[in-house]
Amino acid sequence: MKKLSLFDFFDQRKPVAHIAIIIFSLIVVVIVTLTGKYPDLPPYSFNLFIMLLAQLEVFIYLGHRLFTRVNFDKSPGEITRTVFVRFLLFLAGCLGAAMIIFILLQYTTLLIDGEDVSYVTYNFIHFGFTEWFKSTISGLSVGAVIFIVLLWQTSLKREQKLREEKLIFQNETLKNQVNPHFLFNSLNTLSSLIITHPDVAERFIIRLSSIYRYILENSQKDRVSLQNELAFISEYHDLHKVRDEEKILLNINAPNAEKYNILPVSLQILVENAIKHNMATRERPLDLSIYIEEDNVVVKNNLQKMADKLKSTKIGLKNLAERVRLITGRDLIIEETNNYFIVKVPLIK
């Protein structure tokens, strides 16, 4: 079941908005009735309910018409002027609507009671204005809240839209950066292998072509099978073994991986990050572990930071975190202890 937000109660396209208005009007009538200030409570209570109900419906309608279509792409000065003018129109519209509703209600009540209606307008101006003004001020107080909420809603929607557009741009930029960065590093390795170890270079090319095919086929997707991503990581590790032999160890423990999805190339970014920022020798290998923990894939490596440590900008992790938030709505969890660096990537079921 979809959760209701505050904005749903101001969206007149949805039944819940009208139900909320009815309930709120009833609550106000009950509160006024319990004060015991009015001797003619039954007719007054009913009239108050109808008047308040009609006013709220009109106020919310006017608010939507005036404030949900404000163009925030203009300069701050133009936006301020636009909002101010529309707020004045909103107040004028609410006052006019409240007056019409009040007079019509008086006409209707007198007609039902069989009384003379010829003096309704005169009586309103000379005798009923004070009562109308009090009720209208109460209604406008609610209207001011409606104005603030609708303007806030519009601002939040725009902010969310801009944030999503920014994240989408960053997501596409990152995916476009992965390919040339990975290819550049691989070609550097290949060029040295061709000279020193031609037979190893051939194996390297086979692995590289398989890995690059995976990147090309999946870089435009938002999610891939965890099983395929882990197979890709195994091949990526084999590629490093061609060059580094047993300096980098990899242990994968992910039962039922076929049941889950994950962001493409996300694990490769983390593995590459671990290799880049840690020492790896045969005596002290870099030990990488990938396993499922609850609804996350965990990438864990032992910390063996280089003596001449590269200054990390953490741009890769930041961009990955933004991608994760955009696609899954969850956060990338990053933990560092004295001995281990751990990153948890949300699974997509």
Coordinates of C-alpha atoms in Angstrom, one line a residue:
M1 CA 0.0 0.0 0.0
K2 CA 1.4 3.4 -1.0
K3 CA 2.1 5.7 1.9
L4 CA 0.3 9.0 2.0
S5 CA 2.3 12.2 2.1
L6 CA 1.3 15.6 3.4
F7 CA 0.9 16.8 -0.2
D8 CA -1.8 14.2 -0.9
F9 CA -4.1 16.1 1.4
F10 CA -3.9 19.2 -0.8
D11 CA -4.2 17.4 -4.1
Q12 CA -7.9 17.7 -5.0
R13 CA -7.5 15.1 -7.8
K14 CA -7.4 12.5 -5.0
P15 CA -10.4 11.5 -2.8
V16 CA -8.2 11.7 0.3
A17 CA -8.0 15.5 -0.1
H18 CA -11.8 15.9 0.0
I19 CA -12.1 13.4 2.9
A20 CA -9.5 15.4 4.9
I21 CA -11.3 18.7 4.2
I22 CA -14.6 17.1 5.5
I23 CA -13.0 15.7 8.6
F24 CA -11.2 19.0 9.4
S25 CA -14.4 21.0 8.9
L26 CA -16.3 18.6 11.3
I27 CA -13.5 18.9 13.9
V28 CA -13.8 22.7 13.8
V29 CA -17.6 22.6 14.1
V30 CA -17.3 20.2 17.1
I31 CA -14.8 22.5 18.8
V32 CA -17.1 25.6 18.2
T33 CA -20.1 23.6 19.4
L34 CA -18.4 22.5 22.6
T35 CA -17.6 26.2 23.5
G36 CA -21.3 26.8 24.0
K37 CA -21.1 30.4 22.8
Y38 CA -24.1 30.1 20.4
P39 CA -27.7 29.6 21.4
D40 CA -28.8 28.3 18.0
L41 CA -26.2 25.6 17.8
P42 CA -27.9 23.1 15.5
P43 CA -28.5 25.4 12.6
Y44 CA -25.4 27.4 13.2
S45 CA -23.3 24.3 13.4
F46 CA -24.6 23.0 10.1
N47 CA -24.1 26.4 8.4
L48 CA -20.6 26.7 9.8
F49 CA -19.8 23.2 8.5
I50 CA -21.0 24.0 5.0
M51 CA -19.4 27.4 4.9
L52 CA -16.0 26.1 6.1
L53 CA -16.1 23.1 3.8
A54 CA -16.8 25.3 0.8
Q55 CA -14.2 27.8 1.7
L56 CA -11.5 25.2 2.2
E57 CA -12.3 23.6 -1.2
V58 CA -12.1 27.0 -2.9
F59 CA -9.0 28.1 -1.1
I60 CA -7.1 25.0 -2.0
Y61 CA -8.3 25.2 -5.6
L62 CA -7.1 28.8 -5.8
G63 CA -3.8 27.9 -4.2
H64 CA -3.1 25.2 -6.7
R65 CA -4.0 27.4 -9.7
L66 CA -1.8 30.2 -8.5
F67 CA 1.2 28.6 -6.9
T68 CA 1.9 25.2 -8.4
R69 CA 2.7 26.8 -11.8
V70 CA 5.3 29.3 -10.6
N71 CA 8.3 29.4 -12.9
F72 CA 11.4 29.2 -10.7
D73 CA 13.8 29.5 -13.6
K74 CA 13.7 33.3 -13.4
S75 CA 15.9 35.6 -11.4
P76 CA 15.3 35.8 -7.6
G77 CA 13.8 39.3 -7.9
E78 CA 11.3 38.2 -10.6
I79 CA 10.3 35.1 -8.5
T80 CA 9.7 37.3 -5.5
R81 CA 7.5 39.7 -7.5
T82 CA 5.6 36.9 -9.0
V83 CA 5.0 35.2 -5.7
F84 CA 4.0 38.4 -4.0
V85 CA 1.5 39.4 -6.8
R86 CA 0.0 35.9 -6.8
F87 CA -0.3 36.0 -3.0
L88 CA -2.3 39.2 -3.2
L89 CA -4.5 37.6 -5.9
F90 CA -4.9 34.6 -3.6
L91 CA -6.0 36.7 -0.7
A92 CA -8.4 38.8 -2.9
G93 CA -9.8 35.6 -4.4
C94 CA -10.3 34.0 -1.0
L95 CA -12.1 37.1 0.4
G96 CA -14.3 37.3 -2.6
A97 CA -15.1 33.6 -2.5
A98 CA -15.8 33.7 1.2
M99 CA -18.2 36.6 0.8
I100 CA -20.1 34.9 -2.0
I101 CA -20.3 31.7 0.0
F102 CA -21.6 33.5 3.1
I103 CA -24.3 35.4 1.2
L104 CA -25.4 32.3 -0.8
L105 CA -25.6 30.3 2.4
Q106 CA -27.8 33.0 4.0
Y107 CA -30.1 33.1 0.9
T108 CA -30.4 29.3 0.9
T109 CA -31.1 29.1 4.7
L110 CA -33.8 31.8 4.4
L111 CA -35.4 30.1 1.3
I112 CA -35.5 26.8 3.1
D113 CA -37.2 28.5 6.1
G114 CA -39.6 30.3 3.8
E115 CA -38.5 33.7 4.9
D116 CA -38.0 36.9 2.9
V117 CA -34.7 37.0 1.1
S118 CA -34.9 40.6 -0.3
Y119 CA -32.8 42.1 2.6
V120 CA -30.0 39.5 2.6
T121 CA -27.4 41.7 1.0
Y122 CA -28.5 44.8 3.0
N123 CA -28.5 42.8 6.3
F124 CA -25.0 41.4 5.4
I125 CA -23.5 44.9 4.9
H126 CA -25.1 46.5 8.0
F127 CA -25.4 43.6 10.4
G128 CA -23.7 40.4 9.3
F129 CA -20.4 41.8 8.1
T130 CA -18.7 41.4 11.5
E131 CA -19.7 37.7 11.8
W132 CA -18.6 37.1 8.2
F133 CA -15.3 38.9 8.8
K134 CA -14.5 36.8 11.9
S135 CA -15.2 33.6 10.1
T136 CA -13.3 34.7 7.0
I137 CA -10.2 35.7 9.0
S138 CA -10.3 32.2 10.5
G139 CA -10.6 30.7 7.0
L140 CA -7.8 32.9 5.7
S141 CA -5.6 31.7 8.5
V142 CA -6.1 28.2 7.1
G143 CA -5.6 29.7 3.6
A144 CA -2.2 31.2 4.6
V145 CA -1.2 27.7 5.8
I146 CA -2.3 26.3 2.4
F147 CA -0.3 29.0 0.6
I148 CA 2.8 28.1 2.5
V149 CA 2.4 24.4 2.1
L150 CA 1.7 24.7 -1.7
L151 CA 4.7 27.0 -2.2
W152 CA 6.8 24.6 -0.1
Q153 CA 5.5 21.7 -2.1
T154 CA 6.4 23.3 -5.4
S155 CA 9.9 24.2 -4.2
L156 CA 10.5 20.7 -2.9
K157 CA 9.4 19.2 -6.2
R158 CA 11.6 21.5 -8.2
E159 CA 14.6 20.8 -5.8
Q160 CA 14.0 17.0 -6.1
K161 CA 13.8 17.3 -9.9
L162 CA 17.0 19.3 -10.1
R163 CA 18.7 16.8 -7.8
E164 CA 17.6 13.8 -9.9
E165 CA 18.7 15.5 -13.1
K166 CA 22.1 16.2 -11.5
L167 CA 22.4 12.6 -10.3
I168 CA 21.4 11.3 -13.8
F169 CA 24.0 13.4 -15.4
Q170 CA 26.7 12.2 -12.9
N171 CA 25.6 8.6 -13.4
E172 CA 26.0 8.9 -17.2
T173 CA 29.3 10.8 -16.8
L174 CA 30.7 8.1 -14.5
K175 CA 29.6 5.3 -16.8
N176 CA 31.2 7.1 -19.7
Q177 CA 34.4 7.6 -17.7
V178 CA 34.8 3.9 -16.6
N179 CA 35.4 2.6 -20.1
P180 CA 38.4 4.9 -21.2
H181 CA 39.9 4.8 -17.7
F182 CA 39.9 1.0 -17.6
L183 CA 41.0 0.7 -21.2
F184 CA 43.9 3.1 -20.6
N185 CA 45.3 1.1 -17.7
S186 CA 44.9 -2.2 -19.5
L187 CA 46.6 -1.0 -22.6
N188 CA 49.6 0.2 -20.6
T189 CA 49.9 -3.2 -19.0
L190 CA 49.5 -4.9 -22.4
S191 CA 52.2 -2.8 -24.0
S192 CA 54.7 -3.9 -21.4
L193 CA 53.7 -7.5 -21.6
I194 CA 54.1 -7.7 -25.3
I195 CA 57.8 -6.8 -25.0
T196 CA 58.6 -8.9 -21.9
H197 CA 56.1 -11.8 -22.0
P198 CA 54.5 -12.3 -25.4
D199 CA 52.8 -15.5 -24.3
V200 CA 51.3 -13.8 -21.3
A201 CA 50.2 -10.9 -23.5
E202 CA 48.0 -13.3 -25.6
R203 CA 46.2 -14.5 -22.5
F204 CA 45.8 -11.0 -21.3
I205 CA 44.2 -9.9 -24.6
I206 CA 41.6 -12.7 -24.4
R207 CA 40.7 -11.7 -20.8
L208 CA 40.6 -8.1 -21.7
S209 CA 38.3 -8.6 -24.7
S210 CA 35.8 -10.6 -22.5
I211 CA 35.9 -7.9 -19.8
Y212 CA 35.5 -5.0 -22.2
R213 CA 32.6 -6.8 -23.9
Y214 CA 30.8 -7.0 -20.5
I215 CA 31.4 -3.3 -19.9
L216 CA 30.2 -2.3 -23.4
E217 CA 27.1 -4.4 -23.1
N218 CA 26.1 -3.3 -19.6
S219 CA 27.4 0.2 -19.1
Q220 CA 24.0 1.8 -20.2
K221 CA 22.0 -0.4 -17.9
D222 CA 20.8 0.6 -14.4
R223 CA 21.1 -2.9 -13.1
V224 CA 22.5 -6.3 -13.9
S225 CA 22.4 -9.8 -12.5
L226 CA 24.6 -10.2 -9.4
Q227 CA 25.7 -13.5 -10.8
N228 CA 26.9 -11.9 -14.0
E229 CA 28.6 -9.1 -12.1
L230 CA 30.5 -11.6 -9.9
A231 CA 31.6 -13.6 -13.0
F232 CA 32.8 -10.3 -14.5
I233 CA 34.8 -9.7 -11.2
S234 CA 36.3 -13.1 -11.4
E235 CA 37.6 -12.4 -14.9
Y236 CA 38.8 -9.0 -13.9
H237 CA 40.8 -10.7 -11.1
D238 CA 42.2 -13.2 -13.5
L239 CA 43.3 -10.3 -15.6
H240 CA 45.3 -9.0 -12.7
K241 CA 46.7 -12.5 -12.0
V242 CA 48.2 -12.6 -15.5
R243 CA 50.3 -9.5 -14.5
D244 CA 50.6 -9.8 -10.7
E245 CA 50.3 -13.6 -10.2
E246 CA 49.4 -14.3 -6.6
K247 CA 49.8 -10.8 -5.2
I248 CA 46.0 -10.3 -5.2
L249 CA 43.7 -12.9 -3.6
L250 CA 40.0 -13.0 -4.2
N251 CA 37.3 -14.9 -2.3
I252 CA 33.7 -14.8 -3.4
N253 CA 30.9 -16.2 -1.3
A254 CA 27.5 -15.3 -2.7
P255 CA 25.0 -18.1 -2.7
N256 CA 21.8 -17.6 -4.7
A257 CA 23.4 -14.7 -6.6
E258 CA 21.1 -15.3 -9.5
K259 CA 18.2 -13.9 -7.4
Y260 CA 19.6 -10.5 -7.0
N261 CA 20.6 -7.5 -9.2
I262 CA 23.2 -4.8 -8.7
L263 CA 24.5 -1.7 -10.4
P264 CA 26.7 -2.6 -13.3
V265 CA 30.5 -2.3 -12.8
S266 CA 30.0 -1.2 -9.2
L267 CA 32.0 -4.0 -7.8
Q268 CA 34.8 -3.5 -10.3
I269 CA 35.1 0.1 -9.1
L270 CA 35.6 -1.1 -5.5
V271 CA 38.1 -3.8 -6.4
E272 CA 40.1 -1.4 -8.6
N273 CA 40.0 1.2 -5.7
A274 CA 41.4 -1.4 -3.3
I275 CA 44.2 -2.4 -5.7
K276 CA 45.1 1.2 -6.4
H277 CA 45.5 2.3 -2.8
N278 CA 47.1 -0.8 -1.2
M279 CA 50.4 -2.6 -1.5
A280 CA 50.4 -6.2 -2.8
T281 CA 53.3 -8.6 -2.7
R282 CA 53.6 -12.4 -2.7
E283 CA 54.6 -12.3 1.0
R284 CA 51.8 -9.8 1.9
P285 CA 49.1 -10.3 -0.7
L286 CA 46.0 -8.0 -0.9
D287 CA 43.1 -10.1 0.3
L288 CA 39.8 -9.2 -1.2
S289 CA 36.5 -10.8 0.0
I290 CA 33.1 -10.4 -1.6
Y291 CA 30.1 -11.8 0.1
I292 CA 26.3 -11.2 0.7
E293 CA 25.3 -9.7 4.1
E294 CA 21.6 -9.2 4.6
D295 CA 20.5 -7.1 1.6
N296 CA 24.0 -5.8 0.6
V297 CA 27.0 -7.1 -1.2
V298 CA 30.1 -6.5 0.9
V299 CA 33.5 -5.8 -0.6
K300 CA 36.2 -6.1 2.0
N301 CA 40.0 -5.8 1.8
N302 CA 42.8 -5.8 4.3
L303 CA 44.5 -2.4 4.7
Q304 CA 48.1 -2.3 3.4
K305 CA 48.4 1.4 2.5
M306 CA 51.4 2.4 0.5
A307 CA 54.2 4.2 2.2
D308 CA 54.2 6.8 -0.5
K309 CA 50.5 7.0 -0.4
L310 CA 48.6 8.5 -3.3
K311 CA 46.3 11.3 -2.3
S312 CA 42.8 10.0 -2.8
T313 CA 40.1 12.4 -4.0
K314 CA 37.5 9.6 -3.4
I315 CA 35.6 10.8 -6.5
G316 CA 35.0 7.3 -7.6
L317 CA 33.4 6.3 -4.3
K318 CA 31.4 9.6 -4.2
N319 CA 30.1 9.1 -7.7
L320 CA 29.3 5.4 -7.0
A321 CA 27.4 6.5 -3.8
E322 CA 25.3 9.0 -5.9
R323 CA 24.6 6.3 -8.4
V324 CA 23.5 3.9 -5.7
R325 CA 21.2 6.6 -4.1
L326 CA 19.7 7.4 -7.5
I327 CA 19.0 3.9 -8.6
T328 CA 18.2 2.1 -5.3
G329 CA 17.1 5.0 -3.0
R330 CA 19.6 3.7 -0.4
D331 CA 23.0 4.6 0.8
L332 CA 26.4 3.1 0.0
I333 CA 27.9 2.1 3.4
I334 CA 31.6 2.8 3.8
E335 CA 33.5 1.6 6.9
E336 CA 37.2 1.7 7.7
T337 CA 38.9 0.0 10.7
N338 CA 42.6 -0.3 11.6
N339 CA 42.8 -3.5 9.5
Y340 CA 40.1 -3.4 6.9
F341 CA 38.3 -1.2 4.4
I342 CA 34.7 -2.3 3.9
V343 CA 32.1 -1.1 1.4
K344 CA 28.5 -2.4 1.3
V345 CA 26.6 -2.0 -1.9
P346 CA 22.7 -2.4 -1.8
L347 CA 21.3 -5.3 -3.6
I348 CA 18.3 -4.8 -6.0
K349 CA 15.8 -7.6 -5.6

